[in-house]
Tab-separated table of C-alpha atoms and ligand atoms in Angstrom:
chain	number	residue	atom	x	y	z
A	20	UNK	CA	0.000	0.000	0.000
A	21	UNK	CA	1.100	3.570	-0.593
A	22	UNK	CA	-0.673	6.870	-0.148
A	23	UNK	CA	0.132	9.786	-2.394
A	24	UNK	CA	1.129	13.009	-0.646
A	25	UNK	CA	-0.828	15.975	-1.988
A	26	UNK	CA	0.954	18.766	-0.136
A	27	UNK	CA	3.597	19.294	2.525
A	28	UNK	CA	3.207	22.050	5.136
A	29	UNK	CA	5.937	24.657	4.644
A	30	UNK	CA	8.378	24.681	7.533
A	31	UNK	CA	6.957	21.436	8.984
A	32	UNK	CA	9.069	18.391	9.900
A	33	UNK	CA	8.475	16.624	6.581
A	34	UNK	CA	9.192	19.777	4.584
A	35	UNK	CA	12.501	20.155	6.411
A	36	UNK	CA	13.268	16.470	5.760
A	37	UNK	CA	12.790	17.064	2.022
A	38	UNK	CA	9.455	15.286	1.401
A	39	UNK	CA	7.805	16.521	-1.800
A	40	UNK	CA	4.190	16.638	-3.013
A	41	UNK	CA	3.493	13.743	-5.405
A	42	UNK	CA	5.713	11.324	-3.484
A	43	UNK	CA	4.147	8.385	-1.640
A	44	UNK	CA	4.189	7.487	2.033
A	45	UNK	CA	4.736	3.728	2.385
A	46	UNK	CA	5.370	3.042	6.057
A	47	UNK	CA	5.865	4.732	9.413
A	48	UNK	CA	8.141	2.837	11.798
A	49	UNK	CA	7.799	-0.232	9.597
A	50	UNK	CA	3.972	-0.194	9.701
A	51	UNK	CA	2.118	0.053	6.387
A	52	UNK	CA	0.034	3.182	5.977
A	53	UNK	CA	-3.214	2.432	4.185
A	54	UNK	CA	-5.531	5.133	5.459
A	55	UNK	CA	-6.104	7.995	7.864
A	56	UNK	CA	-6.353	5.771	10.954
A	57	UNK	CA	-2.960	4.159	10.278
A	58	UNK	CA	-1.450	7.577	9.640
A	59	UNK	CA	-2.905	9.235	12.715
A	60	UNK	CA	-2.024	6.363	15.000
A	61	UNK	CA	1.549	5.764	13.855
A	62	UNK	CA	2.511	9.415	13.628
A	63	UNK	CA	1.882	9.804	17.376
A	64	UNK	CA	5.404	8.552	18.155
A	65	UNK	CA	8.154	11.096	18.781
A	66	UNK	CA	10.800	9.152	16.854
A	67	UNK	CA	9.684	8.215	13.385
A	68	UNK	CA	11.180	6.400	10.434
A	69	UNK	CA	9.259	7.228	7.266
A	70	UNK	CA	9.596	5.203	4.090
A	71	UNK	CA	8.990	7.517	1.148
A	72	UNK	CA	8.771	6.553	-2.505
A	73	UNK	CA	9.694	9.249	-4.990
A	74	UNK	CA	8.073	9.886	-8.390
A	75	UNK	CA	10.643	7.724	-10.137
A	76	UNK	CA	10.140	4.789	-7.765
A	77	UNK	CA	13.212	5.200	-5.519
A	78	UNK	CA	12.450	4.393	-1.891
A	79	UNK	CA	14.291	6.265	0.868
A	80	UNK	CA	14.109	6.272	4.653
A	81	UNK	CA	13.828	9.459	6.683
A	82	UNK	CA	14.435	9.717	10.415
A	83	UNK	CA	12.254	12.381	12.032
A	84	UNK	CA	12.083	13.505	15.661
A	85	UNK	CA	9.044	15.519	16.671
A	86	UNK	CA	6.981	16.680	19.654
A	87	UNK	CA	4.260	14.399	21.044
A	88	UNK	CA	1.350	16.382	19.607
A	89	UNK	CA	3.196	17.832	16.645
A	90	UNK	CA	1.726	16.985	13.237
A	91	UNK	CA	3.977	15.646	10.510
A	92	UNK	CA	2.529	18.197	8.100
A	93	UNK	CA	1.422	15.932	5.251
A	94	UNK	CA	-1.820	16.250	3.330
A	95	UNK	CA	-3.303	13.521	1.155
A	96	UNK	CA	-5.641	13.360	-1.839
A	97	UNK	CA	-8.703	12.581	0.297
A	98	UNK	CA	-9.347	12.977	3.989
A	99	UNK	CA	-9.674	9.209	4.531
A	100	UNK	CA	-6.586	8.601	2.322
A	101	UNK	CA	-8.659	5.779	0.884
A	102	UNK	CA	-12.064	5.168	-0.721
A	103	UNK	CA	-15.057	5.621	1.575
A	104	UNK	CA	-16.655	2.250	2.472
A	105	UNK	CA	-20.268	2.000	1.366
A	106	UNK	CA	-22.819	-0.189	3.112
A	107	UNK	CA	-23.742	-3.700	2.038
A	108	UNK	CA	-27.197	-3.669	3.576
A	109	UNK	CA	-30.640	-2.846	2.380
A	110	UNK	CA	-32.264	-2.005	5.686
A	111	UNK	CA	-36.047	-2.122	5.713
A	112	UNK	CA	-36.102	1.336	7.366
A	113	UNK	CA	-33.251	2.962	5.412
A	114	UNK	CA	-33.888	6.690	5.100
A	115	UNK	CA	-31.848	6.977	1.918
A	116	UNK	CA	-34.124	4.477	0.156
A	117	UNK	CA	-37.052	6.734	1.032
A	118	UNK	CA	-35.612	9.940	-0.374
A	119	UNK	CA	-37.536	11.646	-3.142
A	120	UNK	CA	-36.022	11.206	-6.600
A	121	UNK	CA	-33.886	13.932	-8.169
A	122	UNK	CA	-31.970	15.077	-5.082
A	123	UNK	CA	-28.221	15.809	-5.089
A	124	UNK	CA	-26.369	12.586	-6.001
A	125	UNK	CA	-24.143	12.746	-2.894
A	126	UNK	CA	-27.227	12.420	-0.667
A	127	UNK	CA	-27.886	8.920	-2.031
A	128	UNK	CA	-24.483	7.607	-0.953
A	129	UNK	CA	-24.801	5.001	1.815
A	130	UNK	CA	-21.686	5.059	3.971
A	131	UNK	CA	-20.868	2.383	6.522
A	132	UNK	CA	-17.277	3.123	7.399
A	133	UNK	CA	-15.684	2.488	10.783
A	134	UNK	CA	-13.087	5.219	10.097
A	135	UNK	CA	-15.895	7.766	9.905
A	136	UNK	CA	-17.287	6.407	13.142
A	137	UNK	CA	-14.070	7.244	14.999
A	138	UNK	CA	-13.457	10.515	13.193
A	139	UNK	CA	-16.960	11.969	12.933
A	140	UNK	CA	-19.220	9.763	15.057
A	141	UNK	CA	-21.009	8.072	12.116
A	142	UNK	CA	-22.814	4.825	12.940
A	143	UNK	CA	-21.679	1.528	11.436
A	144	UNK	CA	-23.435	-1.829	11.177
A	145	UNK	CA	-20.236	-3.962	11.247
A	146	UNK	CA	-21.495	-5.941	8.225
A	147	UNK	CA	-18.684	-4.831	5.911
A	148	UNK	CA	-15.784	-4.619	8.318
A	149	UNK	CA	-12.802	-6.889	7.552
A	150	UNK	CA	-10.990	-9.095	10.059
A	151	UNK	CA	-7.940	-6.913	9.545
A	152	UNK	CA	-9.938	-3.824	10.468
A	153	UNK	CA	-11.399	-5.423	13.614
A	154	UNK	CA	-7.909	-6.469	14.729
A	155	UNK	CA	-6.506	-3.058	13.912
A	156	UNK	CA	-9.172	-1.244	15.980
A	157	UNK	CA	-8.461	-3.498	18.953
A	158	UNK	CA	-4.683	-3.196	18.524
A	159	UNK	CA	-4.803	0.593	18.187
A	160	UNK	CA	-7.377	0.718	20.975
A	161	UNK	CA	-9.369	3.452	19.240
A	162	UNK	CA	-12.610	4.290	20.990
A	163	UNK	CA	-15.504	4.791	21.038
A	164	UNK	CA	-17.130	3.162	18.038
A	165	UNK	CA	-20.759	3.955	17.255
A	166	UNK	CA	-22.715	0.892	16.206
A	167	UNK	CA	-26.191	0.608	14.671
A	168	UNK	CA	-27.261	-2.515	16.522
A	169	UNK	CA	-31.058	-2.377	15.972
A	170	UNK	CA	-31.488	-5.862	17.462
A	171	UNK	CA	-29.292	-8.585	18.928
A	172	UNK	CA	-31.555	-11.319	17.591
A	173	UNK	CA	-29.353	-12.611	14.721
A	174	UNK	CA	-32.270	-13.772	12.562
A	175	UNK	CA	-34.177	-10.559	13.014
A	176	UNK	CA	-31.060	-8.482	12.338
A	177	UNK	CA	-30.562	-10.309	9.018
A	178	UNK	CA	-34.166	-9.508	8.152
A	179	UNK	CA	-34.001	-5.863	9.222
A	180	UNK	CA	-30.699	-5.183	7.452
A	181	UNK	CA	-31.550	-7.435	4.513
A	182	UNK	CA	-28.117	-8.951	4.810
A	183	UNK	CA	-27.497	-12.632	5.595
A	184	UNK	CA	-24.269	-11.786	7.432
A	185	UNK	CA	-25.870	-9.189	9.718
A	186	UNK	CA	-26.487	-11.661	12.557
A	187	UNK	CA	-22.936	-12.977	12.535
A	188	UNK	CA	-21.566	-9.436	12.637
A	189	UNK	CA	-22.901	-9.118	16.190
A	190	UNK	CA	-20.011	-11.283	17.449
A	191	UNK	CA	-17.712	-8.337	16.633
A	192	UNK	CA	-19.422	-6.330	19.383
A	193	UNK	CA	-18.205	-8.905	21.914
A	194	UNK	CA	-14.679	-8.845	20.459
A	195	UNK	CA	-14.595	-5.066	20.722
A	196	UNK	CA	-15.888	-5.186	24.292
A	197	UNK	CA	-13.318	-7.855	25.240
A	198	UNK	CA	-10.651	-5.685	23.610
A	199	UNK	CA	-11.628	-2.738	25.828
A	200	UNK	CA	-13.209	-0.665	23.039
A	201	UNK	CA	-16.054	1.591	24.213
A	202	UNK	CA	-19.272	1.257	22.212
A	203	UNK	CA	-22.212	3.605	21.716
A	204	UNK	CA	-25.233	1.779	20.354
A	205	UNK	CA	-28.141	2.950	18.272
A	206	UNK	CA	-31.442	1.161	17.825
A	207	UNK	CA	-33.842	2.347	15.139
A	208	UNK	CA	-37.079	1.126	16.599
A	209	UNK	CA	-39.767	-0.116	14.191
A	210	UNK	CA	-43.203	-0.755	15.699
A	211	UNK	CA	-44.045	-4.437	15.917
A	212	UNK	CA	-40.635	-5.495	14.597
A	213	UNK	CA	-37.779	-4.861	17.024
A	214	UNK	CA	-39.599	-3.163	19.917
A	215	UNK	CA	-41.537	-4.858	22.760
A	216	UNK	CA	-40.004	-8.219	23.718
A	217	UNK	CA	-37.319	-7.929	21.037
A	218	UNK	CA	-36.175	-4.621	22.519
A	219	UNK	CA	-35.996	-6.265	25.955
A	220	UNK	CA	-33.865	-9.049	24.495
A	221	UNK	CA	-31.548	-6.527	22.819
A	222	UNK	CA	-31.120	-4.552	26.036
A	223	UNK	CA	-30.484	-7.788	27.990
A	224	UNK	CA	-27.742	-8.747	25.531
A	225	UNK	CA	-26.164	-5.293	25.494
A	226	UNK	CA	-26.179	-5.238	29.285
A	227	UNK	CA	-23.797	-8.220	29.162
A	228	UNK	CA	-21.299	-5.921	27.421
A	229	UNK	CA	-21.395	-3.191	30.111
A	230	UNK	CA	-19.337	-1.177	30.938
A	231	UNK	CA	-17.920	-1.275	27.392
A	232	UNK	CA	-21.370	-0.362	26.073
A	233	UNK	CA	-21.418	3.244	27.235
A	234	UNK	CA	-24.780	4.391	25.902
A	235	UNK	CA	-27.768	3.145	23.931
A	236	UNK	CA	-30.032	5.478	21.953
A	237	UNK	CA	-33.424	4.274	20.799
A	238	UNK	CA	-34.880	6.360	17.965
A	239	UNK	CA	-38.224	5.841	16.250
A	240	UNK	CA	-38.179	4.907	12.570
A	241	UNK	CA	-38.741	7.884	10.256
A	242	UNK	CA	-41.019	7.230	7.304
A	243	UNK	CA	-41.270	9.573	4.343
A	244	UNK	CA	-44.006	9.585	1.718
A	245	UNK	CA	-41.674	7.928	-0.792
A	246	UNK	CA	-41.807	4.270	0.187
A	247	UNK	CA	-43.229	2.719	-2.960
A	248	UNK	CA	-42.061	-0.890	-3.250
A	249	UNK	CA	-40.356	-0.857	0.170
A	250	UNK	CA	-41.023	-3.081	3.195
A	251	UNK	CA	-44.370	-2.155	4.768
A	252	UNK	CA	-43.586	-0.300	8.003
A	253	UNK	CA	-45.751	1.663	10.388
A	254	UNK	CA	-44.963	4.872	12.217
A	255	UNK	CA	-45.319	5.212	15.970
A	256	UNK	CA	-48.693	6.506	17.098
A	257	UNK	CA	-49.061	8.422	20.347
A	258	UNK	CA	-50.009	5.174	22.157
A	259	UNK	CA	-47.294	2.927	20.728
A	260	UNK	CA	-44.661	5.643	21.229
A	261	UNK	CA	-45.711	5.983	24.867
A	262	UNK	CA	-45.537	2.211	25.465
A	263	UNK	CA	-42.023	1.997	24.020
A	264	UNK	CA	-40.913	5.153	25.794
A	265	UNK	CA	-42.060	3.818	29.168
A	266	UNK	CA	-40.307	0.513	28.454
A	267	UNK	CA	-37.041	2.368	27.717
A	268	UNK	CA	-37.351	4.643	30.749
A	269	UNK	CA	-38.118	1.737	33.053
A	270	UNK	CA	-35.055	-0.158	31.769
A	271	UNK	CA	-33.015	3.029	32.276
A	272	UNK	CA	-34.289	3.199	35.892
A	273	UNK	CA	-33.100	-0.378	36.478
A	274	UNK	CA	-29.662	0.280	34.996
A	275	UNK	CA	-29.403	3.433	37.112
A	276	UNK	CA	-30.118	1.467	40.255
A	277	UNK	CA	-27.725	-1.344	39.318
A	278	UNK	CA	-24.839	0.528	37.659
A	279	UNK	CA	-25.300	4.143	38.774
A	280	UNK	CA	-26.010	5.172	35.180
A	281	UNK	CA	-29.117	5.120	33.053
A	282	UNK	CA	-27.245	4.153	29.839
A	283	UNK	CA	-30.330	3.668	27.640
A	284	UNK	CA	-32.290	6.675	26.399
A	285	UNK	CA	-35.201	7.341	24.086
A	286	UNK	CA	-34.668	10.109	21.568
A	287	UNK	CA	-36.627	13.360	21.861
A	288	UNK	CA	-38.883	12.254	19.007
A	289	UNK	CA	-40.352	9.567	21.256
A	290	UNK	CA	-41.303	12.185	23.867
A	291	UNK	CA	-42.824	14.489	21.270
A	292	UNK	CA	-44.711	11.672	19.544
A	293	UNK	CA	-45.974	10.319	22.897
A	294	UNK	CA	-46.807	13.870	24.035
A	295	UNK	CA	-44.931	13.236	27.255
A	296	UNK	CA	-42.985	16.122	28.858
A	297	UNK	CA	-39.270	16.114	28.066
A	298	UNK	CA	-36.818	15.142	30.788
A	299	UNK	CA	-34.557	17.682	32.474
A	300	UNK	CA	-31.012	18.113	31.217
A	301	UNK	CA	-29.468	16.218	34.177
A	302	UNK	CA	-31.385	13.077	33.129
A	303	UNK	CA	-29.062	12.635	30.130
A	304	UNK	CA	-25.735	11.902	31.861
A	305	UNK	CA	-23.664	14.311	29.810
A	306	UNK	CA	-25.614	14.038	26.514
A	307	UNK	CA	-23.604	11.206	24.961
A	308	UNK	CA	-26.006	10.762	22.039
A	309	UNK	CA	-26.963	14.314	21.093
A	310	UNK	CA	-26.379	13.508	17.406
A	311	UNK	CA	-29.141	10.932	17.655
A	312	UNK	CA	-31.507	13.580	19.016
A	313	UNK	CA	-31.264	12.234	22.576
A	314	UNK	CA	-31.779	15.124	25.002
A	315	UNK	CA	-31.206	17.728	22.301
A	316	UNK	CA	-34.268	19.793	23.252
A	317	UNK	CA	-33.580	19.481	26.992
A	318	UNK	CA	-30.032	20.665	26.386
A	319	UNK	CA	-31.320	23.588	24.320
A	320	UNK	CA	-33.786	24.547	27.072
A	321	UNK	CA	-31.138	24.300	29.762
A	322	UNK	CA	-28.765	26.594	27.850
A	323	UNK	CA	-31.551	28.995	26.852
A	324	UNK	CA	-32.904	29.327	30.408
A	325	UNK	CA	-29.397	29.874	31.771
A	326	UNK	CA	-28.679	32.581	29.191
A	327	UNK	CA	-32.037	34.211	29.906
A	328	UNK	CA	-31.234	34.313	33.614
A	329	UNK	CA	-27.986	36.188	32.867
A	330	UNK	CA	-29.565	38.613	30.383
A	331	UNK	CA	-30.300	42.247	31.354
A	332	UNK	CA	-34.007	43.135	30.970
A	333	UNK	CA	-34.899	45.468	28.155
A	334	UNK	CA	-38.018	47.031	26.643
A	335	UNK	CA	-36.671	46.692	23.106
A	336	UNK	CA	-39.547	46.179	20.676
A	337	UNK	CA	-39.335	43.662	17.855
A	338	UNK	CA	-41.112	40.837	16.123
A	339	UNK	CA	-39.245	37.778	14.893
A	340	UNK	CA	-40.417	34.586	13.226
A	341	UNK	CA	-38.837	31.224	13.941
A	342	UNK	CA	-39.506	28.313	11.593
A	343	UNK	CA	-39.067	24.696	12.706
A	344	UNK	CA	-40.430	21.233	12.009
A	345	UNK	CA	-43.945	20.412	13.207
A	346	UNK	CA	-42.646	18.114	15.976
A	347	UNK	CA	-40.902	20.696	18.234
A	348	UNK	CA	-43.347	23.556	17.497
A	349	UNK	CA	-45.208	23.409	20.838
A	350	UNK	CA	-41.952	22.935	22.773
A	351	UNK	CA	-40.406	26.050	21.210
A	352	UNK	CA	-43.528	28.120	21.873
A	353	UNK	CA	-43.376	27.268	25.543
A	354	UNK	CA	-39.618	27.947	25.597
A	355	UNK	CA	-40.106	31.478	24.239
A	356	UNK	CA	-43.037	32.215	26.555
A	357	UNK	CA	-40.370	32.529	29.275
A	358	UNK	CA	-38.791	35.652	27.772
A	359	UNK	CA	-41.806	37.898	28.447
A	360	UNK	CA	-40.771	38.800	32.018
A	361	UNK	CA	-37.500	40.337	30.881
A	362	UNK	CA	-38.389	41.249	27.315
A	363	UNK	CA	-42.099	42.097	27.286
A	364	UNK	CA	-41.966	43.702	23.850
A	365	UNK	CA	-40.234	40.940	21.943
A	366	UNK	CA	-42.653	38.731	20.073
A	367	UNK	CA	-41.403	35.450	18.656
A	368	UNK	CA	-43.806	33.739	16.346
A	369	UNK	CA	-43.046	30.030	16.034
A	370	UNK	CA	-44.223	28.424	12.788
A	371	UNK	CA	-44.079	24.643	12.405
A	372	UNK	CA	-43.482	23.838	8.734
A	373	UNK	CA	-45.314	20.857	7.290
A	374	UNK	CA	-42.786	18.747	5.405
A	375	UNK	CA	-44.277	18.368	1.939
A	376	UNK	CA	-40.915	17.622	0.357
A	377	UNK	CA	-40.334	14.370	2.245
A	378	UNK	CA	-44.008	13.814	3.069
A	379	UNK	CA	-45.170	10.927	5.248
A	380	UNK	CA	-44.576	11.396	8.942
A	381	UNK	CA	-41.457	13.540	8.660
A	382	UNK	CA	-41.798	16.386	11.133
A	383	UNK	CA	-38.299	17.098	12.478
A	384	UNK	CA	-36.598	20.475	12.048
A	385	UNK	CA	-33.414	19.215	10.381
A	386	UNK	CA	-35.354	17.999	7.334
A	387	UNK	CA	-37.314	21.214	6.628
A	388	UNK	CA	-36.544	22.390	3.102
A	389	UNK	CA	-36.296	25.845	1.559
A	390	UNK	CA	-39.186	25.110	-0.810
A	391	UNK	CA	-41.509	24.245	2.093
A	392	UNK	CA	-40.408	27.364	3.983
A	393	UNK	CA	-41.255	29.543	0.997
A	394	UNK	CA	-44.654	27.992	0.307
A	395	UNK	CA	-45.677	28.123	4.001
A	396	UNK	CA	-44.431	31.638	4.786
A	397	UNK	CA	-44.935	33.529	1.517
A	398	UNK	CA	-47.064	36.630	1.985
A	399	UNK	CA	-46.864	36.510	5.799
A	400	UNK	CA	-45.648	39.418	7.931
A	401	UNK	CA	-42.516	37.847	9.381
A	402	UNK	CA	-41.111	40.813	11.328
A	403	UNK	CA	-37.427	41.751	11.459
A	404	UNK	CA	-35.938	38.398	10.560
A	405	UNK	CA	-36.615	34.723	10.085
A	406	UNK	CA	-34.676	32.362	12.345
A	407	UNK	CA	-34.121	28.788	11.233
A	408	UNK	CA	-31.967	25.981	12.597
A	409	UNK	CA	-28.601	25.533	10.900
A	410	UNK	CA	-29.351	21.781	10.925
A	411	UNK	CA	-31.605	22.476	7.894
A	412	UNK	CA	-28.593	23.552	5.843
A	413	UNK	CA	-25.924	21.537	4.032
A	414	UNK	CA	-22.790	22.265	2.003
A	415	UNK	CA	-21.283	25.519	3.322
A	416	UNK	CA	-24.427	26.226	5.305
A	417	UNK	CA	-26.118	27.896	2.341
A	418	UNK	CA	-28.200	25.126	0.776
A	419	UNK	CA	-31.325	23.303	1.933
A	420	UNK	CA	-31.839	19.605	1.199
A	421	UNK	CA	-34.034	20.413	-1.811
A	422	UNK	CA	-31.186	22.548	-3.254
A	423	UNK	CA	-33.009	25.813	-2.536
A	424	UNK	CA	-30.385	28.299	-1.387
A	425	UNK	CA	-30.637	30.627	1.602
A	426	UNK	CA	-30.474	33.512	-0.905
A	427	UNK	CA	-33.535	32.085	-2.714
A	428	UNK	CA	-35.483	31.984	0.556
A	429	UNK	CA	-34.448	35.527	1.544
A	430	UNK	CA	-35.447	36.820	-1.885
A	431	UNK	CA	-38.773	34.980	-2.076
A	432	UNK	CA	-39.825	35.913	1.446
A	433	UNK	CA	-38.209	39.356	1.410
A	434	UNK	CA	-36.687	38.754	4.828
A	435	UNK	CA	-33.293	38.398	6.426
A	436	UNK	CA	-32.621	34.767	7.278
A	437	UNK	CA	-30.548	33.784	10.300
A	438	UNK	CA	-29.438	30.182	10.779
A	439	UNK	CA	-28.764	29.345	14.430
A	440	UNK	CA	-27.140	26.120	15.682
A	441	UNK	CA	-28.766	23.955	18.325
A	442	UNK	CA	-27.406	26.083	21.155
A	443	UNK	CA	-29.672	27.842	23.652
A	444	UNK	CA	-27.291	30.739	24.287
A	445	UNK	CA	-26.895	31.448	20.585
A	446	UNK	CA	-30.663	31.180	20.123
A	447	UNK	CA	-31.355	33.792	22.794
A	448	UNK	CA	-28.629	36.004	21.340
A	449	UNK	CA	-30.318	35.726	17.925
A	450	UNK	CA	-33.587	36.962	19.461
A	451	UNK	CA	-31.969	39.873	21.268
A	452	UNK	CA	-29.509	41.145	18.668
B	22	SF4	S1	-26.768	0.632	6.852
B	22	SF4	FE1	-28.932	0.414	6.384
B	22	SF4	S2	-29.806	2.377	7.019
B	22	SF4	FE2	-27.595	2.659	6.838
B	22	SF4	S3	-27.289	3.400	4.766
B	22	SF4	FE3	-27.038	1.181	4.721
B	22	SF4	S4	-29.072	0.418	4.162
B	22	SF4	FE4	-29.318	2.521	4.821
């Protein structure tokens, strides 16, 4: 294996040692470098021997001494230094299979790459991981890995992932746990399929891997209106969401009593769907699964309330509109009701946007599109500005999922748009500034 060096940082160790762009890195301290994990791991040493192959094929060895946290200063063609691994499943609940046709091509790519799990927190199913990769993770002791478990019933996992190897892949969880790797688990819960008794079985099995299993997030399946020809699945109703939510909370109570930590959590969507009040921020034990929407709204409320407590009262007068998905609409209204004591003249109108682009039951904020914003808000008096969540935007933060740009929305609605991240302090600041 060899990875081609794209650029060399001027003045860095490799530049000083005479490494040139276009040359290839073969090994570090005798270890082959195949991708970003190899590179990051092996360059941690202070004393390095690099094997470099020049353009004309000559191989030379370079001895480099560097500080513990000092980078070597090499850049490669792609971030992973290798091709991204795509998934080998056809999950019955896969969101990508339910996307409308004609979206950006990159949105249809199905990644399932353990490197991205360590680097960016992506979830992997372990169905396409090689023996070499499993051994390497254990040897390098890189943690945590985020795993889409869904169920520990091997037969059911094969059915849910539409992959005959999906059951066998579960044995890798045990190898990781035995190797001291920390694991965050995700379960996409499908009514009548992997909830109820199956969910109990999964949690029983994962409990056997404590404390290596650090957290378990249970999220309800999301169904769009584009499921023609796909496995027939149902969405959670208020009743079924409540049953599953209570099952998860009760298991969390038991873990808390036994291990001092709750470990398993339902995502916010379960609370909203079940119309059950959200938990307080301290329920979430440090918000380990925020990316899965676990405790995201409680965290936002906690930060917002804290920032509001610090804020100086003012009689500034303004009207602002905030657009979100239908699911958190009521929550956000009640959040903003709290500002009236200190800011009696600020009016925040919260508008939940029906998701016509994805259709079906999709009601989360992160999937609201520019087209739906325009058709819902056109002709409305929106006040000084329109606040949206930056989770609606992709690329450089200027494009919605339907390829409408933020400029298009500003022009069509004749309003200044402000995208705010999921951060309560920044949200309050956006209302006050
Ligand atoms: S692992 Fe399953 S859900 Fe994820 S991209 Fe592949 S098919 Fe879709």
